[in-house]
Short mmCIF file of C-alpha atoms in Angstrom, two decimals:
data_model
loop_
_atom_site.label_atom_id
_atom_site.label_comp_id
_atom_site.label_asym_id
_atom_site.label_seq_id
_atom_site.Cartn_x
_atom_site.Cartn_y
_atom_site.Cartn_z
CA MET A 90 -5.64 238.11 90.35
CA ASP A 91 -2.70 240.17 90.33
CA ARG A 92 -3.92 242.92 88.25
CA ASP A 93 -6.93 243.25 90.82
CA ALA A 94 -4.47 243.82 93.71
CA THR A 95 -2.41 246.25 91.36
CA ALA A 96 -5.93 248.60 91.18
CA ASP A 97 -6.66 248.19 94.54
CA VAL A 98 -3.09 249.03 96.34
CA ASN A 99 -3.24 252.05 93.69
CA ALA A 100 -6.75 253.06 94.00
CA PRO A 101 -7.79 257.06 95.19
CA HIS A 102 -7.07 256.77 98.68
CA SER A 103 -9.86 257.54 100.97
CA MET A 104 -10.79 257.87 104.55
CA GLY A 105 -13.83 255.53 105.25
CA THR A 106 -13.91 257.28 108.63
CA THR A 107 -15.58 258.51 111.37
CA ILE A 108 -15.43 262.52 112.31
CA ILE A 109 -16.98 264.13 115.28
CA GLY A 110 -16.54 267.38 117.07
CA VAL A 111 -18.42 268.84 119.90
CA THR A 112 -18.48 271.71 121.67
CA TYR A 113 -18.21 271.69 125.76
CA ASN A 114 -18.23 274.19 128.89
CA GLY A 115 -15.48 276.08 127.79
CA GLY A 116 -13.84 274.78 124.44
CA VAL A 117 -14.50 271.72 121.82
CA ILE A 118 -13.10 268.64 121.26
CA LEU A 119 -12.37 266.45 118.03
CA GLY A 120 -12.40 263.41 117.46
CA ALA A 121 -11.80 260.54 114.77
CA ASP A 122 -10.96 257.16 113.86
CA SER A 123 -7.71 255.99 112.33
CA ARG A 124 -8.51 253.92 109.30
CA THR A 125 -7.45 255.12 105.73
CA SER A 126 -8.40 252.19 102.71
CA THR A 127 -7.90 252.01 99.07
CA GLY A 128 -10.57 249.66 97.76
CA LEU A 129 -10.59 246.75 100.61
CA TYR A 130 -6.94 247.12 101.73
CA VAL A 131 -6.23 249.10 105.10
CA ALA A 132 -3.35 251.66 103.52
CA ASN A 133 -2.93 253.12 106.77
CA ARG A 134 -4.32 251.72 110.08
CA ALA A 135 -3.00 254.25 112.37
CA SER A 136 -3.29 257.60 110.40
CA ASP A 137 -3.99 261.14 111.77
CA LYS A 138 -6.97 262.67 110.51
CA ILE A 139 -7.18 265.51 112.94
CA THR A 140 -4.92 267.99 111.18
CA GLN A 141 -3.57 271.55 112.64
CA LEU A 142 -4.25 274.60 111.07
CA THR A 143 -3.09 277.26 113.60
CA ASP A 144 -2.34 276.78 117.38
CA ASN A 145 -5.99 277.13 117.84
CA VAL A 146 -7.80 275.70 115.04
CA TYR A 147 -8.11 272.05 113.93
CA ILE A 148 -9.65 270.40 111.31
CA CYS A 149 -11.02 266.42 110.85
CA ARG A 150 -10.62 265.18 107.45
CA SER A 151 -12.87 262.73 105.58
CA GLY A 152 -13.27 261.67 102.31
CA SER A 153 -10.48 261.44 99.56
CA ALA A 154 -7.29 261.78 101.34
CA ALA A 155 -5.08 263.55 98.79
CA ASP A 156 -8.04 266.17 98.31
CA SER A 157 -8.65 266.92 102.46
CA GLN A 158 -4.71 266.94 102.25
CA ILE A 159 -4.06 269.65 99.70
CA VAL A 160 -7.30 271.89 100.97
CA SER A 161 -5.99 272.04 104.66
CA ASP A 162 -2.42 272.75 103.14
CA TYR A 163 -3.94 275.64 101.39
CA VAL A 164 -6.03 276.76 104.62
CA ARG A 165 -3.22 276.74 106.53
CA TYR A 166 -1.42 278.72 104.18
CA PHE A 167 -3.87 281.75 103.90
CA LEU A 168 -4.77 281.38 107.84
CA HIS A 169 -0.75 281.95 108.29
CA GLN A 170 -0.84 285.16 105.95
CA HIS A 171 -4.06 286.29 107.68
CA THR A 172 -2.60 286.23 111.15
CA ILE A 173 0.51 288.18 110.11
CA GLN A 174 -1.64 290.81 108.34
CA LEU A 175 -4.26 290.60 110.90
CA GLY A 176 -1.37 290.82 113.80
CA GLN A 177 -3.54 288.21 116.34
CA PRO A 178 -4.42 284.77 116.06
CA ALA A 179 -6.88 284.30 113.52
CA THR A 180 -10.86 283.43 114.20
CA VAL A 181 -12.36 279.75 114.20
CA LYS A 182 -14.87 281.49 111.97
CA VAL A 183 -12.13 282.70 109.61
CA ALA A 184 -10.61 279.34 109.14
CA ALA A 185 -13.89 277.68 108.44
CA ASN A 186 -15.12 280.42 105.76
CA LEU A 187 -11.47 279.86 104.20
CA VAL A 188 -11.97 275.94 103.94
CA ARG A 189 -15.80 276.35 103.03
CA LEU A 190 -14.65 278.95 99.93
CA LEU A 191 -11.87 276.00 98.68
CA ALA A 192 -14.74 273.39 98.94
CA TYR A 193 -17.75 275.45 97.51
CA ASN A 194 -15.75 276.84 94.68
CA ASN A 195 -14.15 273.34 93.84
CA LYS A 196 -17.37 271.31 94.30
CA ASN A 197 -17.00 269.64 90.76
CA MET A 198 -13.37 268.65 91.64
CA LEU A 199 -13.40 268.07 95.38
CA GLN A 200 -14.48 265.10 97.64
CA THR A 201 -14.17 265.63 100.94
CA GLY A 202 -16.31 266.57 104.40
CA ILE A 203 -14.42 268.76 106.87
CA ILE A 204 -15.11 269.29 110.60
CA VAL A 205 -13.53 272.81 111.49
CA GLY A 206 -12.98 273.24 115.37
CA GLY A 207 -10.98 275.66 117.64
CA TRP A 208 -11.24 278.15 120.57
CA ASP A 209 -10.76 281.93 119.78
CA LYS A 210 -11.08 284.51 122.86
CA TYR A 211 -14.17 286.44 120.74
CA GLU A 212 -16.41 283.36 120.21
CA GLY A 213 -14.69 280.69 122.83
CA GLY A 214 -14.93 277.10 121.49
CA LYS A 215 -16.97 276.80 117.94
CA ILE A 216 -17.38 273.83 115.58
CA TYR A 217 -18.16 274.35 112.16
CA GLY A 218 -19.50 271.60 109.62
CA ILE A 219 -18.56 271.76 106.00
CA PRO A 220 -19.90 268.71 104.23
CA LEU A 221 -19.77 267.64 100.22
CA GLY A 222 -20.72 270.51 98.73
CA GLY A 223 -19.36 273.36 100.26
CA THR A 224 -22.44 274.69 102.89
CA ILE A 225 -20.75 275.83 105.84
CA LEU A 226 -23.07 275.18 109.33
CA GLU A 227 -22.15 276.25 112.33
CA GLN A 228 -23.43 273.65 115.16
CA PRO A 229 -22.76 272.88 118.70
CA PHE A 230 -21.86 269.60 117.82
CA ALA A 231 -20.93 267.82 114.00
CA ILE A 232 -20.45 264.21 112.67
CA GLY A 233 -18.88 263.11 109.47
CA GLY A 234 -17.54 260.38 107.23
CA SER A 235 -19.45 257.03 106.50
CA GLY A 236 -19.24 255.81 110.10
CA SER A 237 -21.21 258.89 110.97
CA SER A 238 -24.59 257.24 109.60
CA TYR A 239 -24.69 255.11 112.79
CA LEU A 240 -24.72 258.08 115.17
CA TYR A 241 -27.19 260.42 114.24
CA GLY A 242 -29.56 258.73 116.75
CA PHE A 243 -27.09 258.21 119.29
CA PHE A 244 -26.59 261.81 119.34
CA ASP A 245 -30.08 262.76 119.46
CA GLN A 246 -30.39 261.03 122.79
CA ALA A 247 -26.87 261.74 124.71
CA TRP A 248 -25.80 264.78 123.35
CA LYS A 249 -26.51 267.74 126.04
CA GLU A 250 -25.68 271.54 126.30
CA GLY A 251 -22.99 272.51 128.64
CA MET A 252 -21.31 269.33 129.27
CA THR A 253 -17.87 269.41 130.97
CA LYS A 254 -14.46 268.36 129.67
CA GLU A 255 -14.65 265.20 130.76
CA GLU A 256 -18.40 264.22 130.17
CA ALA A 257 -17.44 265.47 126.18
CA GLU A 258 -14.56 263.44 125.88
CA GLN A 259 -16.14 260.20 126.76
CA LEU A 260 -19.28 261.06 124.89
CA VAL A 261 -16.87 261.32 121.60
CA VAL A 262 -15.07 258.22 122.18
CA LYS A 263 -17.69 256.06 123.18
CA ALA A 264 -19.82 257.40 119.80
CA VAL A 265 -16.26 256.97 117.58
CA SER A 266 -16.10 253.34 119.12
CA LEU A 267 -19.47 252.45 118.38
CA ALA A 268 -19.35 253.89 114.68
CA ILE A 269 -15.97 251.63 114.70
CA ALA A 270 -18.06 248.57 115.38
CA ARG A 271 -20.63 249.04 112.96
CA ASP A 272 -18.75 250.83 110.09
CA GLY A 273 -16.41 248.64 108.13
CA ALA A 274 -14.58 251.62 106.56
CA SER A 275 -13.92 253.05 109.55
CA GLY A 276 -11.40 251.39 112.51
CA GLY A 277 -7.86 251.19 113.96
CA VAL A 278 -7.52 253.77 117.09
CA VAL A 279 -9.71 256.91 118.41
CA ARG A 280 -7.53 259.98 118.43
CA THR A 281 -9.42 263.40 120.03
CA VAL A 282 -7.98 266.98 120.48
CA THR A 283 -9.27 269.05 123.14
CA ILE A 284 -9.05 272.64 122.32
CA ASN A 285 -10.32 275.27 124.67
CA SER A 286 -8.55 278.44 126.40
CA GLU A 287 -5.45 276.76 127.81
CA GLY A 288 -4.15 275.05 125.01
CA VAL A 289 -4.39 271.76 123.05
CA THR A 290 -4.31 268.33 124.66
CA ARG A 291 -3.91 265.17 122.18
CA ASN A 292 -5.35 261.81 123.30
CA PHE A 293 -4.89 258.42 121.98
CA TYR A 294 -7.31 255.39 122.76
CA PRO A 295 -5.84 252.29 121.16
CA GLY A 296 -8.21 249.87 119.59
CA ASP A 297 -8.03 247.56 122.66
CA GLN A 298 -9.01 250.07 125.27
CA LEU A 299 -12.25 250.67 123.59
CA PRO A 300 -15.50 249.49 125.62
CA LEU A 301 -17.12 246.44 123.50
CA TRP A 302 -20.63 246.31 122.48
CA HIS A 303 -23.12 243.97 121.32
CA ASP A 304 -21.63 240.75 120.31
CA GLU A 305 -18.13 241.94 120.10
CA VAL A 306 -15.32 239.78 121.77
CA GLU A 307 -12.11 240.37 123.91
CA ALA A 308 -8.94 240.52 121.52
CA HIS A 309 -6.83 237.34 122.23
CA ASN A 310 -3.91 236.58 120.75
CA SER A 311 -3.58 239.77 118.95
CA LEU A 312 -0.51 241.90 117.41
CA LEU A 313 -1.15 244.56 120.55
CA ASP A 314 0.41 241.36 122.81
CA ILE A 315 3.71 241.63 120.82
CA LEU A 316 3.98 244.82 120.55
CA ASN A 317 3.08 245.42 124.45
CA ALA A 318 5.55 242.41 125.42
CA SER A 319 8.78 244.23 123.26
CA ASN A 320 8.14 248.04 123.94
CA PRO A 321 5.33 249.01 126.70
CA GLU A 322 4.90 252.64 125.20
CA PRO A 323 2.32 252.78 122.55
CA MET A 324 3.13 254.53 119.15
CA SER A 325 3.58 257.97 119.18
CA THR A 326 1.51 260.16 116.66
CA MET B 370 15.50 278.84 46.42
CA LEU B 371 16.20 277.01 49.78
CA THR B 372 17.51 273.21 48.85
CA GLU B 373 17.49 271.18 51.54
CA THR B 374 17.91 267.08 52.21
CA SER B 375 16.46 267.02 55.94
CA ASP B 376 12.79 267.71 56.16
CA VAL B 377 12.00 270.24 58.57
CA PRO B 378 9.68 269.17 61.67
CA LYS B 379 6.13 269.62 60.94
CA VAL B 380 4.61 271.09 63.64
CA GLY B 381 2.17 268.88 66.36
CA PHE B 382 1.54 265.38 66.72
CA SER B 383 1.69 263.48 63.33
CA PHE B 384 -0.83 261.22 62.81
CA ASP B 385 0.28 259.43 60.01
CA LEU B 386 0.82 256.10 61.92
CA CYS B 387 -2.94 255.96 63.80
CA SER B 388 -4.70 255.04 60.62
CA ARG B 389 -2.33 252.04 60.43
CA ASN B 390 -2.94 251.25 64.33
CA ASN B 391 -6.46 251.39 63.90
CA MET B 392 -6.09 248.91 60.83
CA LEU B 393 -3.30 246.28 62.93
CA THR B 394 -5.94 246.72 66.18
CA LYS B 395 -9.00 245.79 64.03
CA LYS B 396 -6.86 242.63 62.37
CA GLY B 397 -6.09 241.57 66.13
CA LEU B 398 -2.93 242.86 67.19
CA LYS B 399 -3.07 244.50 70.87
CA PRO B 400 -1.08 247.61 71.14
CA PRO B 401 1.52 246.94 73.69
CA GLY B 402 0.75 247.56 77.00
CA TYR B 403 2.91 250.30 79.38
CA LEU B 404 5.68 249.17 81.16
CA LYS B 405 4.68 248.84 84.53
CA THR B 406 6.74 247.55 87.73
CA GLY B 407 4.62 245.10 88.99
CA THR B 408 6.51 245.56 92.09
CA THR B 409 7.11 244.91 95.79
CA ILE B 410 8.32 248.26 97.34
CA VAL B 411 9.09 248.59 101.61
CA GLY B 412 10.44 251.14 103.93
CA VAL B 413 11.40 250.89 107.49
CA VAL B 414 12.77 253.25 109.96
CA CYS B 415 15.25 252.31 112.48
CA LYS B 416 16.52 253.40 115.48
CA ASN B 417 18.89 256.19 113.40
CA CYS B 418 18.41 254.90 110.10
CA VAL B 419 15.81 254.63 107.37
CA VAL B 420 15.79 251.25 105.35
CA LEU B 421 14.67 251.14 101.87
CA GLY B 422 14.08 247.67 100.03
CA ALA B 423 12.41 246.85 96.36
CA ASP B 424 12.44 243.58 94.03
CA THR B 425 13.86 244.39 90.10
CA ARG B 426 11.44 243.29 88.28
CA ALA B 427 9.88 245.06 85.40
CA THR B 428 6.50 243.75 83.37
CA ALA B 429 5.30 244.79 80.23
CA GLY B 430 1.51 243.31 80.36
CA SER B 431 2.48 239.54 81.74
CA ILE B 432 5.93 239.84 80.28
CA VAL B 433 9.08 240.86 82.09
CA ALA B 434 10.86 243.34 80.60
CA ASP B 435 13.45 243.88 82.60
CA LYS B 436 14.67 241.16 85.05
CA ASN B 437 16.98 243.19 87.14
CA CYS B 438 15.62 247.01 86.80
CA GLU B 439 16.70 250.00 89.53
CA LYS B 440 13.78 250.78 91.59
CA ILE B 441 14.89 252.94 94.32
CA HIS B 442 15.94 256.34 92.91
CA ASN B 443 18.05 259.01 94.27
CA MET B 444 16.40 262.41 94.92
CA ALA B 445 19.20 263.67 97.30
CA PRO B 446 22.89 262.20 98.67
CA ASN B 447 20.22 261.89 101.67
CA ILE B 448 17.18 261.30 100.45
CA LEU B 449 15.76 258.06 98.75
CA CYS B 450 12.51 257.29 96.73
CA CYS B 451 11.15 253.54 95.65
CA GLY B 452 8.66 254.10 93.02
CA ALA B 453 6.19 251.58 91.97
CA GLY B 454 3.61 251.53 89.09
CA THR B 455 4.39 253.08 85.51
CA ALA B 456 7.62 252.77 85.01
CA ALA B 457 8.05 255.93 83.05
CA ASP B 458 6.03 258.02 85.33
CA THR B 459 8.14 256.99 88.38
CA GLU B 460 11.05 257.78 86.44
CA ALA B 461 10.37 261.12 85.55
CA VAL B 462 8.36 262.21 88.50
CA THR B 463 11.70 261.32 90.67
CA ASP B 464 13.93 263.08 88.18
CA ASN B 465 11.90 265.88 87.90
CA ILE B 466 11.69 266.35 91.56
CA SER B 467 15.02 265.81 92.27
CA SER B 468 16.14 268.17 89.95
CA GLN B 469 14.19 270.87 91.87
CA LEU B 470 15.77 269.68 94.86
CA LYS B 471 19.23 270.61 93.52
CA LEU B 472 18.42 273.72 92.46
CA HIS B 473 16.76 274.57 96.03
CA ARG B 474 20.03 272.96 97.74
CA TYR B 475 21.70 275.71 95.79
CA HIS B 476 19.25 278.64 96.43
CA THR B 477 19.43 277.64 100.12
CA GLY B 478 22.62 276.38 100.58
CA ARG B 479 21.62 273.51 102.94
CA GLU B 480 20.90 269.83 102.85
CA SER B 481 17.84 268.39 101.64
CA ARG B 482 14.79 267.98 104.04
CA VAL B 483 12.52 264.84 103.52
CA VAL B 484 9.64 266.85 103.86
CA THR B 485 10.51 269.33 101.01
CA ALA B 486 10.50 266.09 98.65
CA LEU B 487 7.23 265.03 100.02
CA THR B 488 5.48 268.07 99.50
CA LEU B 489 7.15 268.64 95.99
CA LEU B 490 5.78 265.30 95.24
CA LYS B 491 2.73 265.36 96.47
CA SER B 492 1.81 268.91 94.68
CA HIS B 493 2.80 267.31 91.39
CA LEU B 494 0.97 264.03 91.99
CA PHE B 495 -2.08 265.96 93.06
CA ARG B 496 -2.00 268.26 89.95
CA TYR B 497 -2.05 265.38 87.60
CA GLN B 498 -5.22 264.35 89.60
CA GLY B 499 -4.12 260.14 89.37
CA HIS B 500 -3.32 260.32 85.85
CA VAL B 501 0.60 260.00 86.60
CA SER B 502 0.60 256.40 87.66
CA ALA B 503 3.38 256.72 90.68
CA ALA B 504 2.95 255.26 94.21
CA LEU B 505 6.10 256.03 96.14
CA VAL B 506 8.09 255.49 99.28
CA LEU B 507 10.06 258.16 100.27
CA GLY B 508 12.61 257.97 102.99
CA GLY B 509 15.33 259.54 104.10
CA VAL B 510 17.47 261.34 107.06
CA ASP B 511 18.00 264.78 107.64
CA VAL B 512 18.35 267.61 110.28
CA THR B 513 15.72 266.80 112.02
CA GLY B 514 15.96 262.96 111.97
CA PRO B 515 14.86 259.86 110.05
CA HIS B 516 11.62 259.93 108.02
CA LEU B 517 9.47 257.87 106.13
CA HIS B 518 7.04 258.59 103.80
CA THR B 519 4.05 257.06 101.27
CA ILE B 520 2.93 258.65 98.27
CA TYR B 521 -0.20 257.86 96.46
CA PRO B 522 -0.96 258.59 92.77
CA HIS B 523 -3.70 260.84 93.71
CA GLY B 524 -1.23 262.83 95.92
CA SER B 525 -2.35 261.83 99.50
CA THR B 526 0.85 260.81 102.00
CA ASP B 527 0.92 259.08 105.27
CA THR B 528 3.63 259.07 107.42
CA LEU B 529 4.37 256.01 108.91
CA PRO B 530 7.12 253.55 110.74
CA PHE B 531 7.12 250.94 108.06
CA ALA B 532 5.76 250.99 104.80
CA THR B 533 4.95 248.89 101.77
CA MET B 534 3.41 249.83 97.95
CA GLY B 535 3.14 248.31 95.02
CA SER B 536 1.64 244.98 94.18
CA GLY B 537 3.28 242.69 96.34
CA SER B 538 2.68 245.12 99.28
CA LEU B 539 -0.02 242.77 100.76
CA ALA B 540 2.86 240.14 101.32
CA ALA B 541 5.49 242.20 102.64
CA MET B 542 2.99 244.24 105.01
CA ALA B 543 2.26 240.74 106.50
CA ILE B 544 6.02 240.36 107.18
CA PHE B 545 5.69 243.80 108.66
CA GLU B 546 2.80 243.56 110.75
CA SER B 547 4.25 240.02 112.56
CA GLU B 548 7.65 241.53 112.67
CA TYR B 549 8.82 245.04 113.20
CA ARG B 550 9.46 246.41 116.56
CA GLU B 551 10.44 250.06 117.36
CA GLY B 552 13.94 250.58 117.66
CA LEU B 553 15.43 248.03 115.19
CA THR B 554 18.85 248.50 114.73
CA ARG B 555 20.25 248.71 111.37
CA ASP B 556 21.32 244.80 110.50
CA GLU B 557 17.93 244.18 111.67
CA GLY B 558 15.92 246.93 109.61
CA VAL B 559 17.85 245.18 106.91
CA ASN B 560 16.79 241.45 107.48
CA LEU B 561 13.09 242.74 108.02
CA VAL B 562 13.29 244.57 104.40
CA THR B 563 14.91 241.45 102.90
CA LYS B 564 12.55 239.11 104.11
CA ALA B 565 9.52 241.80 103.00
CA ILE B 566 10.81 241.58 99.74
CA CYS B 567 11.59 238.13 99.38
CA SER B 568 7.97 237.57 100.86
CA GLY B 569 6.67 239.57 97.94
CA ILE B 570 9.12 238.02 95.17
CA PHE B 571 7.81 234.21 95.72
CA ASN B 572 4.11 235.23 96.71
CA ASP B 573 3.41 238.03 93.95
CA LEU B 574 3.68 237.54 90.23
CA GLY B 575 4.38 241.21 89.43
CA SER B 576 7.49 241.40 91.57
CA GLY B 577 10.47 238.76 91.46
CA SER B 578 13.88 238.63 90.58
CA ASN B 579 16.77 240.04 93.11
CA VAL B 580 16.02 242.49 96.22
CA ASP B 581 17.65 245.73 96.26
CA ILE B 582 18.28 247.49 99.67
CA CYS B 583 19.47 251.05 100.54
CA VAL B 584 20.25 252.11 103.86
CA ILE B 585 19.89 255.75 104.82
CA GLU B 586 22.24 257.24 107.90
CA LYS B 587 23.00 260.57 109.09
CA GLY B 588 25.58 261.29 106.80
CA LYS B 589 25.99 258.25 105.25
CA THR B 590 23.98 256.50 102.25
CA GLU B 591 24.48 252.70 101.08
CA TYR B 592 23.09 251.23 98.35
CA LEU B 593 23.08 247.65 98.26
CA ARG B 594 22.15 246.62 94.64
CA ASN B 595 21.28 243.07 94.34
CA HIS B 596 21.65 242.49 98.27
CA LEU B 597 20.19 238.77 97.62
CA THR B 598 20.05 237.25 94.32
CA PRO B 599 17.44 234.50 95.08
CA ASN B 600 16.79 233.87 91.69
CA PRO B 601 19.85 232.63 89.52
CA ARG B 602 19.59 231.95 85.65
CA THR B 603 20.16 228.31 85.93
CA TYR B 604 21.41 226.34 83.00
CA ILE B 605 21.72 222.53 82.13
CA SER B 606 25.18 222.02 82.73
CA SER B 607 27.40 223.52 85.43
CA LYS B 608 29.95 224.84 83.35
CA GLY B 609 27.08 227.35 82.26
CA TYR B 610 26.73 228.42 78.61
CA THR B 611 30.02 228.36 76.77
CA PHE B 612 30.96 228.16 72.71
CA SER B 613 32.99 225.25 71.76
CA LYS B 614 35.27 227.09 68.82
CA LYS B 615 35.43 230.37 67.85
CA THR B 616 33.39 231.82 64.78
CA GLU B 617 35.80 231.84 61.87
CA VAL B 618 35.92 234.83 59.58
CA LEU B 619 36.08 233.71 56.03
CA HIS B 620 35.70 236.77 54.35
CA THR B 621 36.43 240.58 55.35
CA LYS B 622 35.08 243.68 53.04
CA ILE B 623 35.02 247.42 54.01
CA THR B 624 33.32 249.93 52.29
CA PRO B 625 33.51 253.29 53.23
CA LEU B 626 30.10 255.26 53.79
CA LYS B 627 30.96 258.49 51.65
CA GLU B 628 30.94 256.11 48.46
CA LEU B 629 27.27 255.35 48.95
CA VAL B 630 25.97 258.43 50.47
CA ASP B 631 26.13 262.11 48.43
CA VAL B 632 27.18 264.45 51.45
CA VAL B 633 25.50 268.06 49.94
CA GLN B 634 26.33 271.32 51.83
CA VAL B 635 22.97 273.05 52.57
CA GLY B 636 22.89 276.86 52.00
CA GLY B 637 22.91 278.83 55.03
CA ASP B 638 24.84 279.95 57.97
CA ALA B 639 27.44 277.57 59.53
CA MET B 640 26.89 276.63 62.92
CA GLU B 641 29.09 278.81 65.46
CA GLU B 642 31.11 277.42 67.73
#
């Protein structure tokens, strides 16, 4: 029994995950859940899967936590050098291609799906999806992670071109919460990052503020009550 | 011709004992397991300090190999690291990175930062693709404030206000999830950590014996070795175990080794001072 437990907690850390990136009229919004699991244990219930590469480019990470962290560290380093050499902020296309090169050339050893999103002055807001094999696909919206399976139909119906920032944000939060409701490997809180010409805004939606779906019940006597009682501020990122 | 009394070591691995080991395994003898630290290790960020805690049991299979081992390792004067997993791996990796940090301190002339230790550890562990079985809780206070991180054997890291690792992590996390609040004082933090480790000690078979605590504050690190010893060795009599009389010396014979062994001068250069 204790052998199983040991194997479990030291097992490769994978992010079950639901990650989303959508473009809107003026920028992009990246969204993700916050659950990191090792086997059946939730190792981190408040992880931040949306990582910064530069001031204007962020990525959503899914798959193996170690692999995606290393890839994002390398790409951040390359982009930093590139920015110095170029003399101006890197474009989203360059960032996405750097990720793609690492993912494709190490495809046998890496197990990570990444969504790159950002804003630059040439192309505006762009989303690039880089799934497991190292393909790069520029898309108006991208979904990834184990929870994304439940969102294909939802996006087919709910997605439209040229949404406003508020509409897009609502869409992302709704989508992530739908996936959390159905996917065991996704959960926790919903984090979103909005990137446009004005800059970057981070948002945080704790689990009890998300809409309830079919058969879901309101939380009673949840830990969140204890937290709210002693300190009204939410956990900061 | 050089005559040598000592063997020149053969280059490479000597496979002489492998056939013997195979024969023994065929006969049914189980090879000794790796020394693992079953372990409960925890860390908590308090208002302006970090409190780390660990149990003190080291197991080899189902036998307790060490009843009072030290699982909290020094990385820097202001950074400490609790280690779970294979004991040799946690010792080696923390010693290695601790040396690298010291060289870095000499090079930069500054106090080490927790993120530096974090990056060095995660790069090392990722390079070994999880074969270095070390799961660590890294905590410290540097110029940027108090930090707490967990590092998994495959090289992924998490930054958390409270963290547990090891086989007793679920028991300890249960305590944290019900009693952690933001802005704990030093004493509240120490009590919470003690409680969490005790939960691991009493509810997890891989953890046991005593509670080690370490409190890291700005400019001060306190290592409370065996802060709590809830598992004392009990004896039948309250006086403990004593010998009733001294052992008598019956006969003494001293044989200097020079008479038994021939010391030969080997031809060649003498060692230079």
